[in-house]
mmCIF file of N, CA and C in Angstrom:
data_model
loop_
_atom_site.group_PDB
_atom_site.id
_atom_site.type_symbol
_atom_site.label_atom_id
_atom_site.label_comp_id
_atom_site.label_asym_id
_atom_site.label_seq_id
_atom_site.Cartn_x
_atom_site.Cartn_y
_atom_site.Cartn_z
ATOM 1 N N MET A 1 0.475 -0.899 0.159
ATOM 2 C CA MET A 1 -0.128 0.046 0.046
ATOM 3 C C MET A 1 0.807 1.330 -0.463
ATOM 4 N N ASN A 2 0.554 1.820 -0.964
ATOM 5 C CA ASN A 2 1.799 3.233 -0.924
ATOM 6 C C ASN A 2 0.763 4.641 -0.486
ATOM 7 N N LYS A 3 0.803 4.918 0.851
ATOM 8 C CA LYS A 3 0.401 6.009 1.267
ATOM 9 C C LYS A 3 0.348 7.193 0.424
ATOM 10 N N LEU A 4 1.302 7.447 -0.523
ATOM 11 C CA LEU A 4 1.838 8.651 -0.914
ATOM 12 C C LEU A 4 0.635 8.902 -2.348
ATOM 13 N N ASP A 5 0.122 7.433 -2.479
ATOM 14 C CA ASP A 5 -1.395 7.605 -3.604
ATOM 15 C C ASP A 5 -1.752 8.552 -2.750
ATOM 16 N N TYR A 6 -2.013 8.079 -1.783
ATOM 17 C CA TYR A 6 -3.845 8.610 -1.283
ATOM 18 C C TYR A 6 -3.510 10.166 -0.843
ATOM 19 N N ASP A 7 -2.102 10.578 -0.380
ATOM 20 C CA ASP A 7 -1.993 12.093 -0.200
ATOM 21 C C ASP A 7 -2.131 12.625 -1.797
ATOM 22 N N ARG A 8 -1.745 12.080 -2.734
ATOM 23 C CA ARG A 8 -1.834 12.473 -4.078
ATOM 24 C C ARG A 8 -2.960 12.883 -4.539
ATOM 25 N N ALA A 9 -3.693 11.681 -4.161
ATOM 26 C CA ALA A 9 -5.580 12.084 -4.538
ATOM 27 C C ALA A 9 -6.027 12.833 -3.671
ATOM 28 N N LEU A 10 -5.908 13.312 -2.882
ATOM 29 C CA LEU A 10 -6.591 14.113 -1.818
ATOM 30 C C LEU A 10 -6.018 15.331 -2.485
ATOM 31 N N TYR A 11 -5.109 15.856 -2.549
ATOM 32 C CA TYR A 11 -4.276 17.073 -3.282
ATOM 33 C C TYR A 11 -4.793 17.178 -4.480
ATOM 34 N N TYR A 12 -4.718 16.529 -5.358
ATOM 35 C CA TYR A 12 -5.183 16.862 -6.727
ATOM 36 C C TYR A 12 -6.467 16.679 -6.751
ATOM 37 N N THR A 13 -7.315 16.086 -5.964
ATOM 38 C CA THR A 13 -9.032 16.649 -5.780
ATOM 39 C C THR A 13 -9.233 17.689 -5.295
ATOM 40 N N HIS A 14 -8.280 18.318 -3.853
ATOM 41 C CA HIS A 14 -8.376 19.489 -3.352
ATOM 42 C C HIS A 14 -8.302 20.456 -4.586
ATOM 43 N N ARG A 15 -7.392 20.295 -5.415
ATOM 44 C CA ARG A 15 -6.996 21.561 -6.405
ATOM 45 C C ARG A 15 -7.599 21.390 -7.481
ATOM 46 N N SER A 16 -8.396 20.486 -7.462
ATOM 47 C CA SER A 16 -9.685 20.382 -9.128
ATOM 48 C C SER A 16 -8.127 19.950 -9.902
ATOM 49 N N GLU A 17 -7.061 19.230 -9.951
ATOM 50 C CA GLU A 17 -5.803 18.831 -10.896
ATOM 51 C C GLU A 17 -6.406 17.407 -11.306
ATOM 52 N N TRP A 18 -6.960 17.490 -12.292
ATOM 53 C CA TRP A 18 -8.169 16.422 -12.759
ATOM 54 C C TRP A 18 -6.963 15.618 -13.771
ATOM 55 N N ASP A 19 -6.310 16.198 -14.511
ATOM 56 C CA ASP A 19 -5.534 15.574 -15.285
ATOM 57 C C ASP A 19 -4.273 14.775 -14.496
ATOM 58 N N ASN A 20 -3.746 15.425 -13.167
ATOM 59 C CA ASN A 20 -2.979 14.386 -12.519
ATOM 60 C C ASN A 20 -3.864 13.460 -11.608
ATOM 61 N N LEU A 21 -4.952 13.673 -11.752
ATOM 62 C CA LEU A 21 -5.469 12.661 -11.055
ATOM 63 C C LEU A 21 -6.214 11.803 -12.246
ATOM 64 N N LEU A 22 -6.121 11.334 -13.112
ATOM 65 C CA LEU A 22 -6.080 10.953 -14.132
ATOM 66 C C LEU A 22 -4.943 9.959 -14.443
ATOM 67 N N ILE A 23 -3.550 10.403 -14.348
ATOM 68 C CA ILE A 23 -2.508 10.308 -14.450
ATOM 69 C C ILE A 23 -2.492 9.127 -13.378
ATOM 70 N N LEU A 24 -3.050 9.651 -11.691
ATOM 71 C CA LEU A 24 -2.748 8.726 -10.582
ATOM 72 C C LEU A 24 -3.701 7.617 -10.880
ATOM 73 N N MET A 25 -4.526 7.308 -11.484
ATOM 74 C CA MET A 25 -5.792 6.352 -11.601
ATOM 75 C C MET A 25 -4.788 5.328 -12.578
ATOM 76 N N VAL A 26 -3.911 5.509 -13.283
ATOM 77 C CA VAL A 26 -3.149 4.700 -14.263
ATOM 78 C C VAL A 26 -2.101 4.234 -13.258
ATOM 79 N N ARG A 27 -1.486 5.028 -12.541
ATOM 80 C CA ARG A 27 -0.329 4.524 -12.064
ATOM 81 C C ARG A 27 -0.788 3.648 -11.103
ATOM 82 N N THR A 28 -1.505 3.780 -10.270
ATOM 83 C CA THR A 28 -1.614 3.257 -8.670
ATOM 84 C C THR A 28 -1.787 1.381 -8.924
ATOM 85 N N GLU A 29 -1.667 1.845 -7.690
ATOM 86 C CA GLU A 29 -1.366 -0.220 -7.907
ATOM 87 C C GLU A 29 -2.679 -0.874 -7.247
ATOM 88 N N ASP A 30 -3.354 0.364 -6.268
ATOM 89 C CA ASP A 30 -4.311 0.248 -5.447
ATOM 90 C C ASP A 30 -5.628 0.444 -6.314
ATOM 91 N N GLN A 31 -6.445 -1.014 -6.988
ATOM 92 C CA GLN A 31 -7.523 -0.660 -7.557
ATOM 93 C C GLN A 31 -8.482 -0.478 -7.105
ATOM 94 N N PHE A 32 -9.019 -0.515 -5.828
ATOM 95 C CA PHE A 32 -9.987 0.161 -5.338
ATOM 96 C C PHE A 32 -10.002 1.848 -5.993
ATOM 97 N N LEU A 33 -8.741 2.441 -5.364
ATOM 98 C CA LEU A 33 -9.113 3.967 -5.608
ATOM 99 C C LEU A 33 -8.473 4.381 -7.068
ATOM 100 N N SER A 34 -8.081 3.149 -7.827
ATOM 101 C CA SER A 34 -8.195 3.924 -9.252
ATOM 102 C C SER A 34 -9.539 3.610 -10.065
ATOM 103 N N LYS A 35 -10.866 2.367 -9.505
ATOM 104 C CA LYS A 35 -12.041 2.792 -9.228
ATOM 105 C C LYS A 35 -12.417 3.699 -9.064
ATOM 106 N N LYS A 36 -12.136 4.176 -7.862
ATOM 107 C CA LYS A 36 -13.096 5.191 -7.074
ATOM 108 C C LYS A 36 -12.782 6.823 -8.124
ATOM 109 N N ILE A 37 -11.582 7.000 -8.059
ATOM 110 C CA ILE A 37 -11.267 7.950 -9.161
ATOM 111 C C ILE A 37 -12.003 8.033 -10.592
ATOM 112 N N GLU A 38 -11.722 7.119 -11.302
ATOM 113 C CA GLU A 38 -12.493 6.876 -12.642
ATOM 114 C C GLU A 38 -13.772 6.994 -12.161
ATOM 115 N N HIS A 39 -14.753 6.507 -11.230
ATOM 116 C CA HIS A 39 -16.218 6.813 -11.460
ATOM 117 C C HIS A 39 -16.344 8.347 -11.185
ATOM 118 N N PHE A 40 -15.393 8.973 -10.191
ATOM 119 C CA PHE A 40 -15.589 10.501 -9.730
ATOM 120 C C PHE A 40 -15.265 11.166 -11.373
ATOM 121 N N LEU A 41 -14.296 10.927 -11.814
ATOM 122 C CA LEU A 41 -13.910 11.655 -13.218
ATOM 123 C C LEU A 41 -14.954 11.968 -14.460
ATOM 124 N N HIS A 42 -15.302 10.100 -14.429
ATOM 125 C CA HIS A 42 -16.442 9.787 -15.414
ATOM 126 C C HIS A 42 -17.630 10.880 -15.009
ATOM 127 N N ALA A 43 -18.156 10.692 -13.699
ATOM 128 C CA ALA A 43 -19.373 12.107 -13.354
ATOM 129 C C ALA A 43 -19.333 13.157 -13.575
ATOM 130 N N TYR A 44 -17.719 13.588 -13.294
ATOM 131 C CA TYR A 44 -17.279 15.096 -13.040
ATOM 132 C C TYR A 44 -17.612 15.147 -14.442
ATOM 133 N N ASN A 45 -17.021 14.908 -15.578
ATOM 134 C CA ASN A 45 -17.146 15.207 -17.151
ATOM 135 C C ASN A 45 -18.838 15.127 -18.167
ATOM 136 N N PHE A 46 -18.975 13.785 -17.322
ATOM 137 C CA PHE A 46 -20.621 13.646 -18.205
ATOM 138 C C PHE A 46 -22.138 13.928 -17.494
ATOM 139 N N GLU A 47 -21.875 13.840 -16.135
ATOM 140 C CA GLU A 47 -23.417 14.244 -15.498
ATOM 141 C C GLU A 47 -23.765 15.662 -15.095
ATOM 142 N N LYS A 48 -25.117 15.450 -15.758
ATOM 143 C CA LYS A 48 -25.776 17.140 -15.560
ATOM 144 C C LYS A 48 -26.117 16.569 -14.182
ATOM 145 N N ASP A 49 -26.769 15.862 -13.428
ATOM 146 C CA ASP A 49 -26.929 16.200 -11.947
ATOM 147 C C ASP A 49 -25.771 16.234 -10.813
ATOM 148 N N TYR A 50 -25.839 17.296 -10.336
ATOM 149 C CA TYR A 50 -24.465 17.378 -9.489
ATOM 150 C C TYR A 50 -24.944 16.406 -8.358
ATOM 151 N N SER A 51 -26.028 16.199 -8.117
ATOM 152 C CA SER A 51 -26.008 14.769 -6.980
ATOM 153 C C SER A 51 -25.247 13.891 -6.784
ATOM 154 N N ILE A 52 -25.039 13.192 -7.721
ATOM 155 C CA ILE A 52 -24.177 12.200 -8.319
ATOM 156 C C ILE A 52 -23.058 12.409 -8.448
ATOM 157 N N ILE A 53 -22.574 13.856 -8.871
ATOM 158 C CA ILE A 53 -21.638 13.909 -8.777
ATOM 159 C C ILE A 53 -20.533 14.062 -7.282
ATOM 160 N N GLU A 54 -21.420 14.479 -6.812
ATOM 161 C CA GLU A 54 -21.159 14.904 -5.032
ATOM 162 C C GLU A 54 -21.272 13.627 -4.456
ATOM 163 N N LYS A 55 -21.902 12.584 -5.039
ATOM 164 C CA LYS A 55 -21.963 11.335 -4.533
ATOM 165 C C LYS A 55 -20.721 10.677 -4.717
ATOM 166 N N HIS A 56 -20.443 11.176 -6.175
ATOM 167 C CA HIS A 56 -18.614 9.851 -6.438
ATOM 168 C C HIS A 56 -17.717 10.737 -5.899
ATOM 169 N N LEU A 57 -17.826 12.174 -5.642
ATOM 170 C CA LEU A 57 -16.873 12.656 -4.616
ATOM 171 C C LEU A 57 -16.752 12.102 -3.559
ATOM 172 N N TYR A 58 -17.485 12.440 -2.842
ATOM 173 C CA TYR A 58 -17.832 11.884 -1.241
ATOM 174 C C TYR A 58 -17.312 10.310 -1.060
ATOM 175 N N SER A 59 -17.513 9.251 -2.278
ATOM 176 C CA SER A 59 -17.064 8.631 -1.710
ATOM 177 C C SER A 59 -15.842 8.028 -2.406
ATOM 178 N N LEU A 60 -15.414 8.956 -3.239
ATOM 179 C CA LEU A 60 -13.703 8.971 -3.250
ATOM 180 C C LEU A 60 -13.144 9.639 -2.120
ATOM 181 N N LEU A 61 -13.721 10.447 -1.241
ATOM 182 C CA LEU A 61 -13.017 11.002 -0.258
ATOM 183 C C LEU A 61 -12.854 10.176 0.755
ATOM 184 N N ARG A 62 -14.378 9.114 1.024
ATOM 185 C CA ARG A 62 -14.304 8.300 2.234
ATOM 186 C C ARG A 62 -13.318 7.333 1.802
ATOM 187 N N TYR A 63 -13.057 6.737 0.781
ATOM 188 C CA TYR A 63 -11.785 5.790 0.665
ATOM 189 C C TYR A 63 -10.374 6.024 0.708
ATOM 190 N N ILE A 64 -10.359 7.795 0.804
ATOM 191 C CA ILE A 64 -8.925 7.819 0.580
ATOM 192 C C ILE A 64 -8.644 7.996 2.451
ATOM 193 N N ASP A 65 -9.448 8.243 2.772
ATOM 194 C CA ASP A 65 -9.885 8.746 4.359
ATOM 195 C C ASP A 65 -9.515 7.354 4.902
ATOM 196 N N HIS A 66 -10.299 6.350 4.430
ATOM 197 C CA HIS A 66 -10.026 5.257 4.946
ATOM 198 C C HIS A 66 -8.828 4.920 5.038
ATOM 199 N N ALA A 67 -8.425 4.699 3.594
ATOM 200 C CA ALA A 67 -7.383 4.230 3.056
ATOM 201 C C ALA A 67 -5.859 4.856 3.924
ATOM 202 N N ASN A 68 -5.860 5.945 4.030
ATOM 203 C CA ASN A 68 -4.795 6.586 5.017
ATOM 204 C C ASN A 68 -4.754 6.118 6.847
ATOM 205 N N GLU A 69 -6.399 6.080 6.950
ATOM 206 C CA GLU A 69 -6.500 5.587 8.254
ATOM 207 C C GLU A 69 -5.499 4.180 8.380
ATOM 208 N N PHE A 70 -5.960 3.222 7.942
ATOM 209 C CA PHE A 70 -5.292 1.965 7.606
ATOM 210 C C PHE A 70 -3.228 2.165 7.613
ATOM 211 N N ALA A 71 -3.635 3.016 6.455
ATOM 212 C CA ALA A 71 -1.832 2.713 6.080
ATOM 213 C C ALA A 71 -1.378 3.620 7.366
ATOM 214 N N MET A 72 -1.631 4.570 8.118
ATOM 215 C CA MET A 72 -1.353 4.532 9.715
ATOM 216 C C MET A 72 -0.950 3.990 10.528
ATOM 217 N N ASP A 73 -2.313 3.079 10.203
ATOM 218 C CA ASP A 73 -1.983 1.628 11.213
ATOM 219 C C ASP A 73 -0.671 0.789 11.180
ATOM 220 N N GLU A 74 -0.728 0.844 9.847
ATOM 221 C CA GLU A 74 0.556 -0.129 9.239
ATOM 222 C C GLU A 74 2.111 0.654 9.595
ATOM 223 N N LEU A 75 2.522 1.539 9.934
ATOM 224 C CA LEU A 75 3.489 2.556 10.280
ATOM 225 C C LEU A 75 4.157 2.428 11.720
ATOM 226 N N PRO A 76 5.414 1.477 11.562
ATOM 227 C CA PRO A 76 6.138 1.589 12.914
ATOM 228 C C PRO A 76 6.054 2.292 13.985
ATOM 229 N N GLU A 77 5.747 1.383 15.171
ATOM 230 C CA GLU A 77 5.324 2.680 16.583
ATOM 231 C C GLU A 77 6.509 3.582 16.329
ATOM 232 N N THR A 78 7.862 3.654 15.874
ATOM 233 C CA THR A 78 8.513 4.731 16.498
ATOM 234 C C THR A 78 8.485 5.962 15.500
ATOM 235 N N LEU A 79 7.655 5.339 14.401
ATOM 236 C CA LEU A 79 8.157 6.837 13.645
ATOM 237 C C LEU A 79 6.963 8.034 14.257
ATOM 238 N N TYR A 80 5.955 7.673 15.008
ATOM 239 C CA TYR A 80 4.561 8.622 15.628
ATOM 240 C C TYR A 80 4.956 8.454 16.791
ATOM 241 N N GLN A 81 5.778 8.094 17.775
ATOM 242 C CA GLN A 81 6.166 8.437 19.056
ATOM 243 C C GLN A 81 6.933 9.617 19.230
ATOM 244 N N LEU A 82 6.265 10.208 20.594
ATOM 245 C CA LEU A 82 6.894 11.770 20.725
ATOM 246 C C LEU A 82 8.086 11.530 21.528
ATOM 247 N N PRO A 83 9.501 12.205 20.860
ATOM 248 C CA PRO A 83 10.520 11.831 21.852
ATOM 249 C C PRO A 83 10.575 12.443 23.278
#
């Protein structure tokens, strides 16, 4: 699991950098992330109903949040202990 992919996805989504998000969709090894990005970008480009776009955006953001939380659990304890 590459935590950097989730950080990039969040950053590109926040900055509306759809071209970079598309490149990330192709390059990531996480198939769930790739599919969530695909669904969001498709809705963003082709849907007329904003509620559907919003649904796919929130789905992507929830997955990124979940994956980041899971990735944080995998970090060794020494990385996030206070000195």
